[in-house]
């Protein structure tokens, strides 16, 4: 098999890893530095009273964005240099990111939405409450965010199977 055909998935996986890593690092930076607009003015305070672990959830989610983003960038650079170890870093980062996104979606539906409803019962429902109630958008966003990781995993698995076939 042609060597360039063997390396095409590797190059695509490297580019996706770098791009996705940059997006994660920028998103983590934005999450820590930019104030968000919420439907209720005291929403973070009220969320903390309803869910004491909310601050930990936000903190760990933000840290995970930075760490996994950096891991994706490192893996992408290593993959572009045709090293072996970045494949494992990319696979592990993708698996952790997939698990984290699924956890966030479940946590949102099981913990955050009920707490939001209680806050609305106490303080009233503001005009822009739909910003917090659109669970379908959150689920769609979480599922859409899985696509790059799944593509990276499939490309690296495809690359491994091509090399095994070429070696035989």
Short mmCIF file of C-alpha atoms in Angstrom, two decimals:
data_model
loop_
_atom_site.label_atom_id
_atom_site.label_comp_id
_atom_site.label_asym_id
_atom_site.label_seq_id
_atom_site.Cartn_x
_atom_site.Cartn_y
_atom_site.Cartn_z
CA UNK A 1 0.00 0.00 0.00
CA UNK A 2 1.18 3.51 -0.80
CA UNK A 3 2.82 5.26 2.18
CA UNK A 4 0.88 8.49 1.54
CA UNK A 5 -2.41 6.56 1.79
CA UNK A 6 -1.25 5.18 5.12
CA UNK A 7 -0.48 8.64 6.47
CA UNK A 8 -3.59 10.49 5.29
CA UNK A 9 -5.64 9.49 8.39
CA UNK A 10 -2.68 10.45 10.56
CA UNK A 11 -2.47 13.94 9.04
CA UNK A 12 -6.24 14.46 9.36
CA UNK A 13 -6.18 13.25 12.99
CA UNK A 14 -3.24 15.57 13.72
CA UNK A 15 -5.02 18.59 12.23
CA UNK A 16 -8.28 17.79 14.04
CA UNK A 17 -6.42 17.33 17.32
CA UNK A 18 -4.66 20.68 17.02
CA UNK A 19 -7.81 22.56 15.95
CA UNK A 20 -9.96 20.93 18.63
CA UNK A 21 -7.27 21.53 21.26
CA UNK A 22 -7.11 25.23 20.39
CA UNK A 23 -10.92 25.47 20.57
CA UNK A 24 -10.89 23.79 24.01
CA UNK A 25 -8.16 26.07 25.36
CA UNK A 26 -9.94 29.19 24.06
CA UNK A 27 -13.27 27.96 25.48
CA UNK A 28 -11.62 27.30 28.83
CA UNK A 29 -10.06 30.76 28.79
CA UNK A 30 -13.41 32.36 27.95
CA UNK A 31 -15.18 30.35 30.66
CA UNK A 32 -12.76 31.62 33.30
CA UNK A 33 -12.44 35.25 32.25
CA UNK A 34 -15.62 36.43 30.55
CA UNK A 35 -18.77 37.07 32.59
CA UNK A 36 -21.75 35.24 31.16
CA UNK A 37 -25.25 36.67 30.83
CA UNK A 38 -27.81 34.66 32.75
CA UNK A 39 -31.59 34.79 32.91
CA UNK A 40 -31.69 35.67 36.62
CA UNK A 41 -29.35 38.37 37.93
CA UNK A 42 -28.40 36.39 41.04
CA UNK A 43 -28.40 33.07 39.22
CA UNK A 44 -24.91 31.87 40.29
CA UNK A 45 -25.65 32.73 43.95
CA UNK A 46 -29.03 31.01 43.76
CA UNK A 47 -27.52 27.97 42.05
CA UNK A 48 -24.98 27.69 44.86
CA UNK A 49 -27.77 27.75 47.44
CA UNK A 50 -29.70 25.05 45.55
CA UNK A 51 -26.67 23.00 44.52
CA UNK A 52 -23.55 23.41 46.67
CA UNK A 53 -21.50 21.33 44.22
CA UNK A 54 -22.32 23.66 41.30
CA UNK A 55 -19.10 25.67 41.80
CA UNK A 56 -17.04 22.45 41.78
CA UNK A 57 -18.82 21.31 38.61
CA UNK A 58 -18.00 24.58 36.82
CA UNK A 59 -14.41 24.62 38.12
CA UNK A 60 -13.65 21.03 37.10
CA UNK A 61 -15.33 21.50 33.72
CA UNK A 62 -13.18 24.55 33.03
CA UNK A 63 -9.97 22.85 34.17
CA UNK A 64 -10.84 19.84 31.99
CA UNK A 65 -11.17 22.15 28.97
CA UNK A 66 -7.65 23.50 29.53
CA UNK A 67 -6.02 20.14 30.27
CA UNK A 68 -7.69 18.19 27.48
CA UNK A 69 -7.17 21.09 25.06
CA UNK A 70 -3.46 21.08 25.84
CA UNK A 71 -3.38 17.27 25.48
CA UNK A 72 -5.06 17.51 22.07
CA UNK A 73 -2.56 20.15 20.91
CA UNK A 74 0.40 18.06 22.11
CA UNK A 75 -1.06 14.94 20.49
CA UNK A 76 -1.68 16.80 17.23
CA UNK A 77 1.88 18.09 17.08
CA UNK A 78 3.24 14.63 17.90
CA UNK A 79 1.00 13.01 15.28
CA UNK A 80 2.18 15.48 12.66
CA UNK A 81 5.77 14.50 13.54
CA UNK A 82 4.74 10.85 13.03
CA UNK A 83 5.51 9.73 16.57
CA UNK A 84 3.84 6.68 18.12
CA UNK A 85 3.04 7.97 21.64
CA UNK A 86 0.68 10.79 20.51
CA UNK A 87 -1.77 8.19 19.21
CA UNK A 88 -2.31 7.02 22.76
CA UNK A 89 -2.54 10.60 24.02
CA UNK A 90 -5.12 11.43 21.32
CA UNK A 91 -7.12 8.27 22.02
CA UNK A 92 -7.05 8.83 25.79
CA UNK A 93 -7.94 12.52 25.43
CA UNK A 94 -10.79 11.68 23.07
CA UNK A 95 -12.12 9.00 25.42
CA UNK A 96 -11.92 11.34 28.43
CA UNK A 97 -13.58 14.14 26.48
CA UNK A 98 -16.41 11.84 25.37
CA UNK A 99 -16.95 10.63 28.95
CA UNK A 100 -16.88 14.21 30.23
CA UNK A 101 -19.39 15.47 27.68
CA UNK A 102 -21.77 12.61 28.45
CA UNK A 103 -21.38 13.36 32.18
CA UNK A 104 -22.13 17.06 31.61
CA UNK A 105 -25.29 16.24 29.66
CA UNK A 106 -26.51 13.86 32.37
CA UNK A 107 -25.58 16.31 35.15
CA UNK A 108 -27.42 19.10 33.36
CA UNK A 109 -30.64 17.12 33.11
CA UNK A 110 -30.52 15.51 36.56
CA UNK A 111 -29.18 18.40 38.66
CA UNK A 112 -29.12 21.78 36.93
CA UNK A 113 -32.58 21.84 35.31
CA UNK A 114 -34.41 20.88 38.56
CA UNK A 115 -32.41 23.52 40.48
CA UNK A 116 -33.27 26.12 37.83
CA UNK A 117 -36.96 25.28 38.21
CA UNK A 118 -36.73 25.75 41.99
CA UNK A 119 -35.01 29.11 41.53
CA UNK A 120 -37.78 30.16 39.14
CA UNK A 121 -40.40 29.11 41.72
CA UNK A 122 -38.71 31.24 44.37
CA UNK A 123 -37.82 34.32 42.31
CA UNK A 124 -40.27 34.11 39.42
CA UNK A 125 -39.71 33.24 35.80
CA UNK A 126 -37.90 36.01 33.87
CA UNK A 127 -38.69 36.84 30.24
CA UNK A 128 -35.52 35.21 28.97
CA UNK A 129 -35.92 32.02 31.03
CA UNK A 130 -35.78 29.96 27.86
CA UNK A 131 -32.01 30.51 27.88
CA UNK A 132 -31.76 28.16 30.84
CA UNK A 133 -34.59 25.81 29.95
CA UNK A 134 -33.43 24.75 26.50
CA UNK A 135 -32.17 21.34 27.49
CA UNK A 136 -32.47 20.16 23.89
CA UNK A 137 -29.90 22.74 22.82
CA UNK A 138 -27.54 21.58 25.57
CA UNK A 139 -27.97 17.95 24.54
CA UNK A 140 -27.43 18.83 20.86
CA UNK A 141 -24.33 20.86 21.73
CA UNK A 142 -22.89 18.04 23.82
CA UNK A 143 -23.57 15.48 21.09
CA UNK A 144 -22.16 17.77 18.38
CA UNK A 145 -19.03 18.26 20.49
CA UNK A 146 -18.48 14.49 20.41
CA UNK A 147 -17.98 14.47 16.64
CA UNK A 148 -14.29 15.54 16.53
CA UNK A 149 -13.30 12.99 19.18
CA UNK A 150 -15.16 10.21 17.41
CA UNK A 151 -13.51 11.15 14.10
CA UNK A 152 -10.05 11.20 15.74
CA UNK A 153 -10.65 7.75 17.28
CA UNK A 154 -11.92 6.32 13.98
CA UNK A 155 -8.98 7.77 12.04
CA UNK A 156 -6.44 6.36 14.47
CA UNK A 157 -8.15 2.95 14.46
CA UNK A 158 -8.24 3.07 10.64
CA UNK A 159 -4.54 3.95 10.58
CA UNK A 160 -3.70 1.02 12.86
CA UNK A 161 -5.70 -1.40 10.72
CA UNK A 162 -4.07 -0.10 7.52
CA UNK A 163 -0.59 -0.57 8.99
CA UNK A 164 -1.46 -4.08 10.11
CA UNK A 165 -2.79 -4.90 6.63
CA UNK A 166 0.27 -3.35 4.96
CA UNK A 167 2.60 -5.35 7.22
CA UNK A 168 0.92 -8.63 6.24
#
